[in-house]
Coordinates of C-alpha atoms in Angstrom, one line a residue:
X251 CA 52.2 182.0 126.4
X252 CA 55.4 180.9 124.2
X253 CA 57.7 177.9 124.7
X254 CA 61.1 178.6 126.1
X255 CA 63.0 178.2 123.1
X256 CA 65.8 180.4 121.2
X257 CA 64.2 183.4 120.0
X258 CA 65.5 183.0 116.5
X259 CA 62.9 182.0 113.9
X260 CA 60.1 181.2 116.5
X261 CA 57.5 183.5 115.5
X262 CA 56.8 186.3 112.7
X263 CA 54.4 189.1 113.2
X264 CA 51.9 189.4 110.3
X265 CA 50.4 192.9 109.9
X266 CA 47.2 192.0 107.8
X267 CA 46.6 195.2 106.1
X268 CA 44.4 193.8 103.4
X269 CA 41.3 193.3 105.7
X270 CA 39.2 196.2 104.5
X271 CA 36.0 196.3 106.2
X272 CA 33.6 198.9 104.8
X273 CA 32.1 201.3 107.7
X274 CA 28.5 200.4 108.7
X275 CA 26.7 203.4 110.0
X276 CA 25.1 203.2 113.4
X277 CA 21.4 204.4 113.0
X278 CA 19.8 204.1 116.5
X279 CA 20.8 202.8 120.0
X280 CA 18.9 201.8 123.1
X281 CA 20.0 201.3 126.8
X282 CA 18.7 198.8 129.2
X283 CA 19.7 200.7 132.4
X284 CA 18.6 197.6 134.4
X285 CA 21.2 195.4 133.0
X286 CA 23.6 198.0 131.4
X287 CA 23.1 196.5 128.1
X288 CA 23.1 198.4 124.7
X289 CA 21.2 197.5 121.7
X290 CA 22.4 199.2 118.5
X291 CA 21.3 199.0 114.9
X292 CA 23.4 199.5 111.7
X293 CA 22.3 200.6 108.3
X294 CA 22.2 197.1 106.9
X295 CA 19.7 195.9 109.4
X296 CA 22.2 194.3 111.8
X297 CA 21.2 194.5 115.5
X298 CA 24.2 194.3 118.1
X299 CA 23.8 193.7 121.8
X300 CA 26.7 195.2 123.8
X301 CA 27.6 194.5 127.4
X302 CA 28.4 197.7 128.9
X303 CA 29.5 196.8 132.4
X304 CA 33.2 197.7 133.0
X305 CA 35.0 196.5 129.8
X306 CA 32.5 196.6 126.9
X307 CA 32.2 193.8 124.3
X308 CA 29.6 192.5 122.0
X309 CA 27.2 189.6 123.3
X310 CA 25.1 188.9 120.7
X311 CA 24.3 189.9 117.1
X312 CA 21.0 189.8 114.9
X313 CA 21.9 189.6 111.3
X314 CA 20.1 192.0 109.0
X315 CA 19.7 191.6 105.2
X316 CA 19.3 193.1 101.9
X317 CA 16.5 195.8 102.1
X318 CA 16.1 195.8 106.1
X319 CA 16.3 199.1 107.8
X320 CA 15.8 199.4 111.6
X321 CA 14.9 203.1 112.3
X322 CA 14.2 202.8 116.3
X323 CA 14.9 200.4 119.1
X324 CA 13.4 200.5 122.6
X325 CA 13.9 198.3 125.8
X326 CA 11.0 197.3 128.3
X327 CA 11.0 195.6 131.5
X328 CA 12.1 191.9 131.7
X329 CA 14.9 192.5 129.1
X330 CA 12.3 192.9 126.3
X331 CA 13.8 194.5 123.2
X332 CA 11.6 195.9 120.1
X333 CA 12.4 197.4 116.9
X334 CA 10.6 199.5 114.3
X335 CA 11.6 199.5 110.4
X336 CA 10.9 201.1 107.3
X337 CA 8.7 198.1 106.2
X338 CA 6.0 199.1 108.7
X339 CA 6.7 196.5 111.3
X340 CA 7.0 196.4 115.0
X341 CA 8.9 193.4 116.1
X342 CA 9.7 192.0 119.6
X343 CA 13.1 190.0 119.7
X344 CA 13.5 186.9 122.0
X345 CA 16.8 187.3 123.8
X346 CA 16.4 184.5 126.4
X347 CA 19.6 183.1 127.6
X348 CA 21.0 179.9 126.0
X349 CA 19.4 180.5 122.6
X350 CA 20.1 182.5 119.6
X351 CA 18.1 185.9 119.2
X352 CA 15.0 185.5 117.0
X353 CA 11.6 187.1 116.3
X354 CA 9.2 186.6 119.1
X355 CA 6.4 188.4 117.6
X356 CA 5.8 190.9 114.6
X357 CA 2.9 193.4 114.2
X358 CA 2.2 195.8 111.1
X359 CA 1.6 199.1 112.3
X360 CA -0.9 201.6 110.9
X361 CA 0.7 204.5 108.6
X362 CA 3.2 202.4 106.5
X363 CA 6.8 203.0 107.3
X364 CA 7.8 203.5 111.1
X365 CA 10.1 206.0 112.0
X366 CA 10.3 206.1 115.9
X367 CA 9.5 204.2 118.9
X368 CA 9.5 204.8 122.6
X369 CA 8.6 203.0 125.9
X370 CA 7.2 204.9 128.9
X371 CA 9.4 205.1 132.0
X372 CA 6.8 203.1 134.0
X373 CA 6.9 200.4 131.3
X374 CA 3.3 200.5 130.7
X375 CA 2.9 201.8 127.2
X376 CA 4.6 201.6 123.8
X377 CA 4.5 204.3 121.1
X378 CA 5.2 204.0 117.5
X379 CA 5.3 207.0 114.9
X380 CA 4.7 206.4 111.4
X381 CA 5.3 207.8 107.7
X382 CA 1.5 208.5 107.5
X383 CA 1.2 210.6 110.6
X384 CA -0.4 208.1 112.6
X385 CA 0.8 207.2 116.3
X386 CA 0.2 203.6 117.3
X387 CA -0.2 203.0 120.9
X388 CA 0.3 199.5 122.5
X389 CA -0.1 198.1 126.3
X390 CA 2.7 196.1 127.6
X391 CA 1.4 194.0 130.5
X392 CA 2.5 190.5 131.7
X393 CA 5.2 190.1 129.1
X394 CA 2.6 190.5 126.3
X395 CA 2.0 193.3 123.9
X396 CA -1.6 194.3 123.1
X397 CA -2.9 196.9 120.8
X398 CA -4.6 199.9 122.7
X399 CA -5.2 202.8 120.3
X400 CA -4.4 205.1 117.3
X401 CA -4.0 208.8 118.3
X402 CA -5.3 211.4 116.0
X403 CA -3.8 211.7 112.6
X404 CA -1.3 214.6 111.9
X405 CA -0.2 216.1 108.8
X406 CA 3.2 214.6 107.7
X407 CA 5.4 211.9 109.1
X408 CA 6.3 211.5 112.8
X409 CA 10.0 211.8 113.1
X410 CA 10.5 211.2 116.7
X411 CA 8.5 210.7 119.9
X412 CA 9.1 210.7 123.8
X413 CA 7.0 210.0 126.7
X414 CA 6.8 212.4 129.8
X415 CA 7.8 210.8 133.0
X416 CA 4.3 209.9 134.2
X417 CA 3.5 208.0 130.9
X418 CA 0.3 210.0 130.4
X419 CA 1.7 212.4 127.7
X420 CA 3.5 211.8 124.5
X421 CA 5.7 214.6 122.7
X422 CA 6.3 214.1 119.0
X423 CA 8.4 215.9 116.3
X424 CA 7.6 216.3 112.8
X425 CA 7.9 219.0 109.9
X426 CA 7.6 222.6 111.5
X427 CA 6.0 221.5 114.8
X428 CA 6.5 219.9 118.2
X429 CA 3.1 218.4 119.5
X430 CA 2.0 217.2 122.9
X431 CA -0.6 214.2 123.0
X432 CA -2.8 213.0 125.8
X433 CA -2.6 209.4 125.5
X434 CA -5.6 208.6 127.6
X435 CA -8.0 210.4 125.1
X436 CA -5.9 210.3 121.9
X437 CA -6.0 214.1 121.1
X438 CA -3.3 216.6 120.9
X439 CA -3.3 219.3 123.5
X440 CA -0.3 221.6 122.3
X441 CA 1.3 222.5 119.4
X442 CA 4.6 224.5 119.2
X443 CA 5.7 225.8 115.9
X444 CA 9.4 225.8 115.3
X445 CA 9.6 228.6 112.4
X446 CA 11.8 228.4 109.2
X447 CA 14.9 229.7 108.1
X448 CA 13.8 229.7 104.6
X449 CA 10.0 230.0 104.0
X450 CA 10.2 227.4 101.3
X451 CA 12.2 224.6 103.2
X452 CA 10.3 223.0 106.2
X453 CA 12.1 222.5 109.6
X454 CA 12.3 218.9 110.3
X455 CA 12.3 218.3 114.3
X456 CA 14.8 215.2 114.4
X457 CA 14.8 214.4 118.3
X458 CA 12.9 215.6 121.4
X459 CA 13.4 215.2 125.3
X460 CA 11.0 215.6 128.1
X461 CA 12.3 216.6 131.6
X462 CA 10.5 215.9 134.8
X463 CA 9.4 219.4 135.3
X464 CA 7.8 219.0 131.7
X465 CA 10.3 221.1 129.8
X466 CA 10.5 219.8 126.2
X467 CA 13.8 220.0 124.5
X468 CA 14.0 219.6 120.6
X469 CA 16.6 219.9 118.1
X470 CA 15.9 220.5 114.2
X471 CA 17.2 220.8 110.8
X472 CA 18.2 224.5 111.3
X473 CA 20.8 223.5 113.8
X474 CA 18.7 225.2 116.7
X475 CA 18.1 223.8 120.4
X476 CA 14.6 224.8 121.6
X477 CA 13.0 224.6 125.0
X478 CA 9.4 224.6 125.4
X479 CA 7.1 224.5 128.4
X480 CA 5.0 221.2 128.0
X481 CA 2.2 222.3 130.4
X482 CA 1.5 225.8 128.7
X483 CA 2.4 224.8 125.1
X484 CA 5.0 227.9 124.7
X485 CA 8.3 228.3 123.4
X486 CA 10.8 229.4 126.1
X487 CA 13.9 229.6 124.3
X488 CA 15.5 228.9 120.9
X489 CA 19.2 229.0 120.4
X490 CA 21.6 228.2 117.6
X491 CA 24.1 225.5 118.2
X492 CA 25.2 224.2 114.7
X493 CA 25.2 225.5 111.1
X494 CA 24.2 222.0 110.2
X495 CA 21.1 219.7 111.2
X496 CA 21.3 218.7 114.9
X497 CA 20.2 214.9 114.8
X498 CA 20.0 213.7 118.5
X499 CA 19.7 214.5 122.2
X500 CA 20.8 212.6 125.4
X501 CA 20.5 213.8 129.0
X502 CA 22.0 212.5 132.3
X503 CA 19.6 210.7 134.9
X504 CA 19.9 213.9 137.1
X505 CA 18.9 216.3 134.2
X506 CA 21.8 218.5 134.8
X507 CA 23.8 217.6 131.7
X508 CA 22.4 217.7 128.2
X509 CA 24.3 216.6 125.0
X510 CA 23.4 217.6 121.5
X511 CA 24.9 216.5 118.3
X512 CA 24.3 216.3 114.6
X513 CA 26.0 216.7 111.4
X514 CA 29.0 218.6 112.1
X515 CA 30.3 215.6 114.3
X516 CA 30.4 217.7 117.4
X517 CA 29.0 216.9 120.7
X518 CA 28.0 220.0 122.6
X519 CA 27.6 219.6 126.3
X520 CA 25.2 221.8 128.3
X521 CA 24.9 222.3 132.1
X522 CA 21.9 223.4 133.9
X523 CA 22.3 226.5 136.0
X524 CA 21.2 226.6 139.7
X525 CA 18.2 228.7 140.9
X526 CA 16.0 231.2 139.1
X527 CA 17.5 234.2 137.5
X528 CA 15.2 237.2 136.9
X529 CA 11.9 235.1 137.4
X530 CA 13.1 232.4 134.6
X531 CA 13.5 228.8 134.9
X532 CA 16.9 227.1 135.2
X533 CA 18.9 227.6 132.0
X534 CA 21.3 225.3 130.1
X535 CA 24.6 227.0 129.4
X536 CA 27.3 225.5 126.9
X537 CA 30.3 224.3 128.8
X538 CA 32.2 222.1 126.4
X539 CA 32.4 220.6 122.8
X540 CA 34.1 217.4 121.9
X541 CA 34.7 215.5 118.4
X542 CA 35.0 212.1 118.9
X543 CA 33.6 211.2 115.4
X544 CA 34.7 212.0 111.9
X545 CA 31.3 212.1 110.3
X546 CA 27.6 212.7 111.5
X547 CA 26.5 211.7 114.8
X548 CA 22.9 210.0 114.4
X549 CA 22.4 208.6 117.9
X550 CA 23.4 209.1 121.6
X551 CA 22.5 207.5 124.8
X552 CA 23.9 208.0 128.3
X553 CA 24.3 205.2 131.0
X554 CA 26.1 204.9 134.2
X555 CA 27.7 208.0 135.9
X556 CA 28.6 210.8 133.3
X557 CA 29.2 208.1 130.6
X558 CA 28.0 208.9 127.0
X559 CA 27.7 206.4 124.1
X560 CA 27.4 207.8 120.5
X561 CA 27.3 206.5 117.2
X562 CA 27.1 207.7 113.6
X563 CA 28.0 207.3 110.0
X564 CA 31.7 206.5 110.7
X565 CA 30.3 203.2 112.2
X566 CA 32.4 203.6 115.5
X567 CA 30.9 203.2 118.9
X568 CA 32.3 205.7 121.0
X569 CA 32.4 205.9 124.7
X570 CA 33.1 209.0 126.6
X571 CA 33.0 210.1 130.2
X572 CA 34.0 213.2 132.3
X573 CA 35.3 213.7 134.8
X574 CA 37.9 212.4 134.2
X575 CA 37.9 212.8 130.5
X576 CA 38.3 209.3 128.8
X577 CA 37.3 208.2 125.3
X578 CA 37.0 204.5 124.1
X579 CA 36.5 203.7 120.5
X580 CA 35.1 200.5 119.3
X581 CA 35.4 199.9 115.3
X582 CA 32.5 198.5 113.5
X583 CA 34.2 195.0 113.4
X584 CA 32.2 191.9 112.8
X585 CA 31.5 189.3 115.6
X586 CA 34.5 187.4 116.7
X587 CA 35.9 185.3 115.1
X588 CA 36.0 187.7 112.1
X589 CA 39.5 186.2 111.1
X590 CA 40.7 182.6 111.2
X591 CA 44.2 181.5 110.6
X592 CA 45.0 178.1 109.1
X593 CA 48.4 177.5 110.7
X594 CA 49.5 174.3 108.7
X595 CA 48.6 175.8 105.4
X596 CA 49.6 179.4 106.3
X597 CA 46.2 180.7 105.0
X598 CA 43.9 183.4 106.8
X599 CA 40.1 183.4 106.5
X600 CA 38.6 186.8 106.5
X601 CA 34.9 187.3 107.1
X602 CA 32.7 190.1 105.6
X603 CA 29.1 190.7 105.7
X604 CA 28.1 188.5 102.9
X605 CA 31.2 186.9 101.5
X606 CA 34.5 185.5 102.7
X607 CA 38.3 185.9 101.6
X608 CA 41.2 183.4 101.9
X609 CA 44.7 185.1 101.8
X610 CA 48.1 183.7 101.8
X611 CA 50.5 184.6 104.7
X612 CA 54.4 184.9 104.5
X613 CA 56.5 181.9 104.4
X614 CA 58.6 181.0 107.4
X615 CA 61.9 182.7 107.7
X616 CA 63.8 179.5 108.1
X617 CA 62.2 178.3 104.8
X618 CA 63.5 181.0 102.7
X619 CA 66.8 182.6 101.6
X620 CA 67.3 186.1 102.9
X621 CA 64.2 188.2 104.0
X622 CA 62.3 188.1 100.7
X623 CA 59.2 186.2 101.6
X624 CA 57.2 185.7 98.5
X625 CA 53.7 184.9 98.4
X626 CA 52.5 186.9 101.4
X627 CA 49.3 188.9 101.2
X628 CA 47.9 187.0 97.9
X629 CA 44.3 186.5 97.7
X630 CA 43.5 183.0 96.6
X631 CA 39.7 182.7 96.8
X632 CA 36.6 184.5 97.5
X633 CA 33.2 183.0 98.4
X634 CA 30.0 184.8 98.3
X635 CA 26.9 183.5 100.2
X636 CA 23.9 182.7 98.4
X637 CA 21.5 185.4 97.8
X638 CA 23.9 187.8 99.8
X639 CA 22.5 186.4 103.1
X640 CA 24.4 187.7 106.1
X641 CA 27.1 185.5 107.2
X642 CA 26.7 184.5 110.8
X643 CA 30.1 182.5 111.4
X644 CA 32.8 181.1 109.3
X645 CA 35.9 178.8 109.9
X646 CA 38.7 177.2 108.0
X647 CA 40.6 174.0 109.0
X648 CA 44.4 174.3 109.9
X649 CA 45.4 172.3 106.6
X650 CA 43.3 174.5 104.6
X651 CA 41.3 171.8 102.8
X652 CA 37.9 172.5 104.6
X653 CA 35.9 175.7 104.7
X654 CA 32.6 176.2 106.5
X655 CA 30.2 179.0 106.7
X656 CA 26.8 179.3 108.2
X657 CA 23.9 181.9 107.5
X658 CA 20.4 182.1 108.9
X659 CA 19.1 179.5 106.5
X660 CA 22.0 176.9 105.5
X661 CA 25.3 175.5 106.7
X662 CA 27.8 175.2 103.8
X663 CA 30.9 173.0 103.9
X664 CA 33.4 173.4 101.0
X665 CA 36.4 171.2 100.3
X666 CA 39.2 172.9 98.4
X667 CA 41.6 171.2 96.0
X668 CA 44.4 172.1 93.3
X669 CA 44.3 170.8 90.1
X670 CA 46.8 172.1 87.5
X671 CA 47.7 175.1 89.6
X672 CA 44.1 176.2 89.8
X673 CA 42.2 176.2 93.2
X674 CA 38.7 174.5 93.1
X675 CA 35.9 174.4 95.7
X676 CA 33.4 171.5 96.0
X677 CA 30.5 171.5 98.3
X678 CA 30.3 168.7 100.6
X679 CA 27.0 167.7 102.3
X680 CA 26.9 168.1 105.9
X681 CA 24.1 166.0 107.6
X682 CA 22.6 167.9 110.6
X683 CA 20.2 165.9 113.0
X684 CA 16.5 166.6 112.7
X685 CA 16.0 167.9 116.2
X686 CA 18.6 170.7 115.4
X687 CA 18.2 173.7 113.3
X688 CA 20.2 174.0 109.9
X689 CA 22.3 177.0 111.1
X690 CA 25.1 177.6 113.8
X691 CA 26.5 180.5 115.3
X692 CA 29.9 179.2 115.8
X693 CA 32.3 176.6 114.1
X694 CA 35.8 175.3 115.1
X695 CA 38.1 172.6 113.9
X696 CA 40.6 170.7 116.0
X697 CA 44.2 171.3 115.2
X698 CA 44.7 168.1 113.1
X699 CA 41.6 169.2 111.0
X700 CA 39.8 165.8 111.7
X701 CA 37.1 166.9 114.2
X702 CA 34.4 169.8 113.4
X703 CA 32.5 171.5 116.2
X704 CA 29.2 173.1 115.3
X705 CA 27.6 175.5 118.0
X706 CA 23.6 175.8 117.8
X707 CA 21.5 178.2 119.5
X708 CA 19.7 175.6 121.7
X709 CA 22.8 175.0 123.7
X710 CA 23.9 171.7 121.7
X711 CA 27.3 171.3 120.4
X712 CA 27.4 168.9 117.2
X713 CA 30.7 167.0 116.7
X714 CA 31.6 165.9 113.2
X715 CA 34.4 163.4 112.4
X716 CA 36.3 163.2 109.0
X717 CA 36.2 159.8 107.8
X718 CA 36.8 158.3 104.2
X719 CA 34.0 156.6 102.3
X720 CA 36.4 155.3 99.5
X721 CA 36.3 151.7 98.6
X722 CA 39.9 149.9 98.5
X723 CA 39.9 150.1 94.7
X724 CA 39.8 153.9 94.8
X725 CA 42.4 154.2 97.7
X726 CA 44.4 156.9 95.5
X727 CA 41.4 159.2 95.9
X728 CA 40.9 158.9 99.4
X729 CA 41.1 162.6 99.9
X730 CA 38.3 163.1 97.7
X731 CA 36.1 160.7 99.3
X732 CA 36.6 162.0 102.8
X733 CA 33.4 163.3 104.5
X734 CA 32.7 164.9 107.8
X735 CA 30.1 162.4 109.5
X736 CA 27.8 163.5 112.5
X737 CA 29.4 161.6 115.5
X738 CA 27.4 162.8 118.5
X739 CA 25.8 165.6 120.2
X740 CA 26.9 167.4 123.3
X741 CA 24.2 168.6 125.4
X742 CA 25.9 171.9 126.6
X743 CA 22.8 173.1 128.2
X744 CA 23.3 170.8 131.3
X745 CA 26.5 172.9 132.5
X746 CA 26.1 176.2 130.2
X747 CA 23.2 178.4 130.7
X748 CA 23.9 180.9 128.2
X749 CA 25.1 181.2 124.7
X750 CA 28.8 180.0 124.2
X751 CA 30.7 183.2 122.9
X752 CA 34.3 181.8 123.4
X753 CA 35.7 178.4 122.8
X754 CA 39.3 176.9 122.3
X755 CA 40.8 173.5 121.5
X756 CA 44.0 172.1 123.0
X757 CA 47.0 171.3 120.7
X758 CA 46.8 167.7 121.6
X759 CA 43.2 167.7 120.5
X760 CA 42.1 166.1 123.8
X761 CA 40.2 169.0 125.6
X762 CA 37.4 171.6 124.3
X763 CA 37.0 174.6 126.4
X764 CA 33.6 176.6 126.2
X765 CA 32.7 179.9 128.0
X766 CA 29.4 181.4 127.8
X767 CA 27.9 184.7 128.6
X768 CA 26.8 183.8 132.0
X769 CA 30.3 183.4 133.3
X770 CA 30.4 179.5 133.1
X771 CA 33.6 177.8 131.8
X772 CA 33.4 174.0 131.2
X773 CA 36.3 171.7 129.9
X774 CA 35.3 168.9 127.9
X775 CA 37.6 165.9 127.4
X776 CA 37.8 163.2 124.6
X777 CA 37.3 159.7 125.5
X778 CA 38.8 157.3 122.9
X779 CA 37.3 153.9 122.8
X780 CA 40.0 151.2 123.8
X781 CA 38.6 148.8 121.0
X782 CA 39.1 151.1 118.2
X783 CA 41.8 153.7 118.1
X784 CA 40.8 155.1 114.7
X785 CA 37.6 156.4 116.1
X786 CA 37.7 159.8 117.4
X787 CA 35.6 159.0 120.7
X788 CA 33.1 161.0 122.5
X789 CA 33.4 164.2 124.4
X790 CA 32.5 164.4 127.9
X791 CA 32.6 167.0 130.6
X792 CA 35.7 167.0 132.5
X793 CA 35.6 169.9 134.8
X794 CA 33.8 173.3 135.3
X795 CA 35.9 176.1 136.5
X796 CA 35.0 178.5 139.1
X797 CA 32.4 181.0 138.2
X798 CA 32.8 184.7 138.6
X799 CA 30.7 187.6 138.5
X800 CA 31.4 188.7 135.1
X801 CA 31.7 186.6 131.8
X802 CA 35.4 186.0 130.2
X803 CA 36.3 188.1 127.2
X804 CA 39.1 186.0 125.9
X805 CA 40.4 182.3 126.5
X806 CA 43.5 180.5 125.2
X807 CA 45.3 177.1 126.0
X808 CA 49.0 177.0 126.1
X809 CA 50.3 174.7 123.4
X810 CA 52.8 172.5 125.6
X811 CA 51.5 172.3 129.0
X812 CA 47.8 172.7 128.1
X813 CA 47.1 175.3 130.8
X814 CA 44.0 177.5 130.2
X815 CA 44.4 181.2 130.3
X816 CA 41.1 183.4 130.4
X817 CA 41.0 187.0 130.7
X818 CA 37.9 188.6 132.5
X819 CA 36.6 192.1 132.4
X820 CA 38.2 193.3 135.4
X821 CA 40.9 190.4 136.1
X822 CA 42.9 187.7 134.4
X823 CA 43.0 184.2 135.9

């Protein structure tokens, strides 16, 4: 909302075209159909959790790192998320509400690098395929993960795996073959060969699917779609679809619509015909081809009614639906806030994966003669994290003097100063209470740059206040002696049951609004002690707003009237 003032010189629109994020490819996805939450992994090892109910938004992020490669994701009952990597580890992630995602348990699998993972539809078993040709089988019971057996070793790596609807058979794809395994005794019962286009080059089966009638569908590096009878172990049909590799398959829950995609960045749609024709099973006929991506499509998953999620090398998360035909594209942006504007100093902070940039904005129109606004779009500093750790969050104070960023291992507070027309940064020690972790997932300054809020994964909010530690004899260096000291801790877990993903501070610096993923919105008010007006005062809960079915996706406080506006996934309040 904008105050009712003359329209001249009130605001200026800045088109920030110098924020150049490199695309981060999407490697794999997994859909939790009970909660409609999507987990996706990017090529740098980052795992993102998306809420796909109505309007889609990113809920949580698990940062990756150098050399981390997630090759498969799978959901199990009770919101359990598993991942496998080329490091040969099976990891279960703790996604409990109110805390930051963390590793719950990690197991080394047999067979070196792990390429694929799948959970049976009844939620009893989990299978992992590895580089050495081993298939590791685990049992899921009572929220525990226990080792069950290793299936017979096969030649070559296991590229993909899929349980049948009963959970007693496992279908795997590898070089030149599709195999059916009986998980009860650990032996292969069928082997279907794919054939080769060139006898010197092996055909790689990239993905498989198993229908309710035990029809096995596979795609391979020849660009062919193959149908097999899983009960008899025979090839029913093989049809060419693409000139390049086909990399992924997705199917609707009613098993009437099949999606196939690969290197050519086309998504081919197949529909199942009704009835038997000439004594043959129901066939799939290509009905449509769509091109929502610009590069290779590496993963697809269906959810809801006629909705398809796809991702690939271009890094975009694309949601398409038909009928009616609709396409929603989500760019590979970093978790919000990825950009922070320091209004008083006219600076903008840009967050990248492992470094930060600070750029200048144009001067106010009233401050310059004519329309030439010099100094716009000039980079004044670049800060790289230690050991190239992924940056979880970052913030800059409105006066531009303070900059903070956090990684998984540390929080760094930097003070900027200008000497001889050169910008210098100095690290300032920030004390964190012993009972809290040394990292935060969100940080925010008040508009007067005097108070700092740090949001931690255990539901607590640390409040820091700027104070001067200079002696009277050094009062001319008061700015150099300013520190942020911990004042008190807000126990947000009393009113916020999940992680705070949105926050806002009023222009008067008296109100702090926090919204979590469980649809709770709480307003905290600052109480200034009457004995000392120089002390910031403690923050106490003022009011909790009505709770709706869906979490808010944006909040803002009107500068003059201190009115709160929050946008929800289906309505605006």
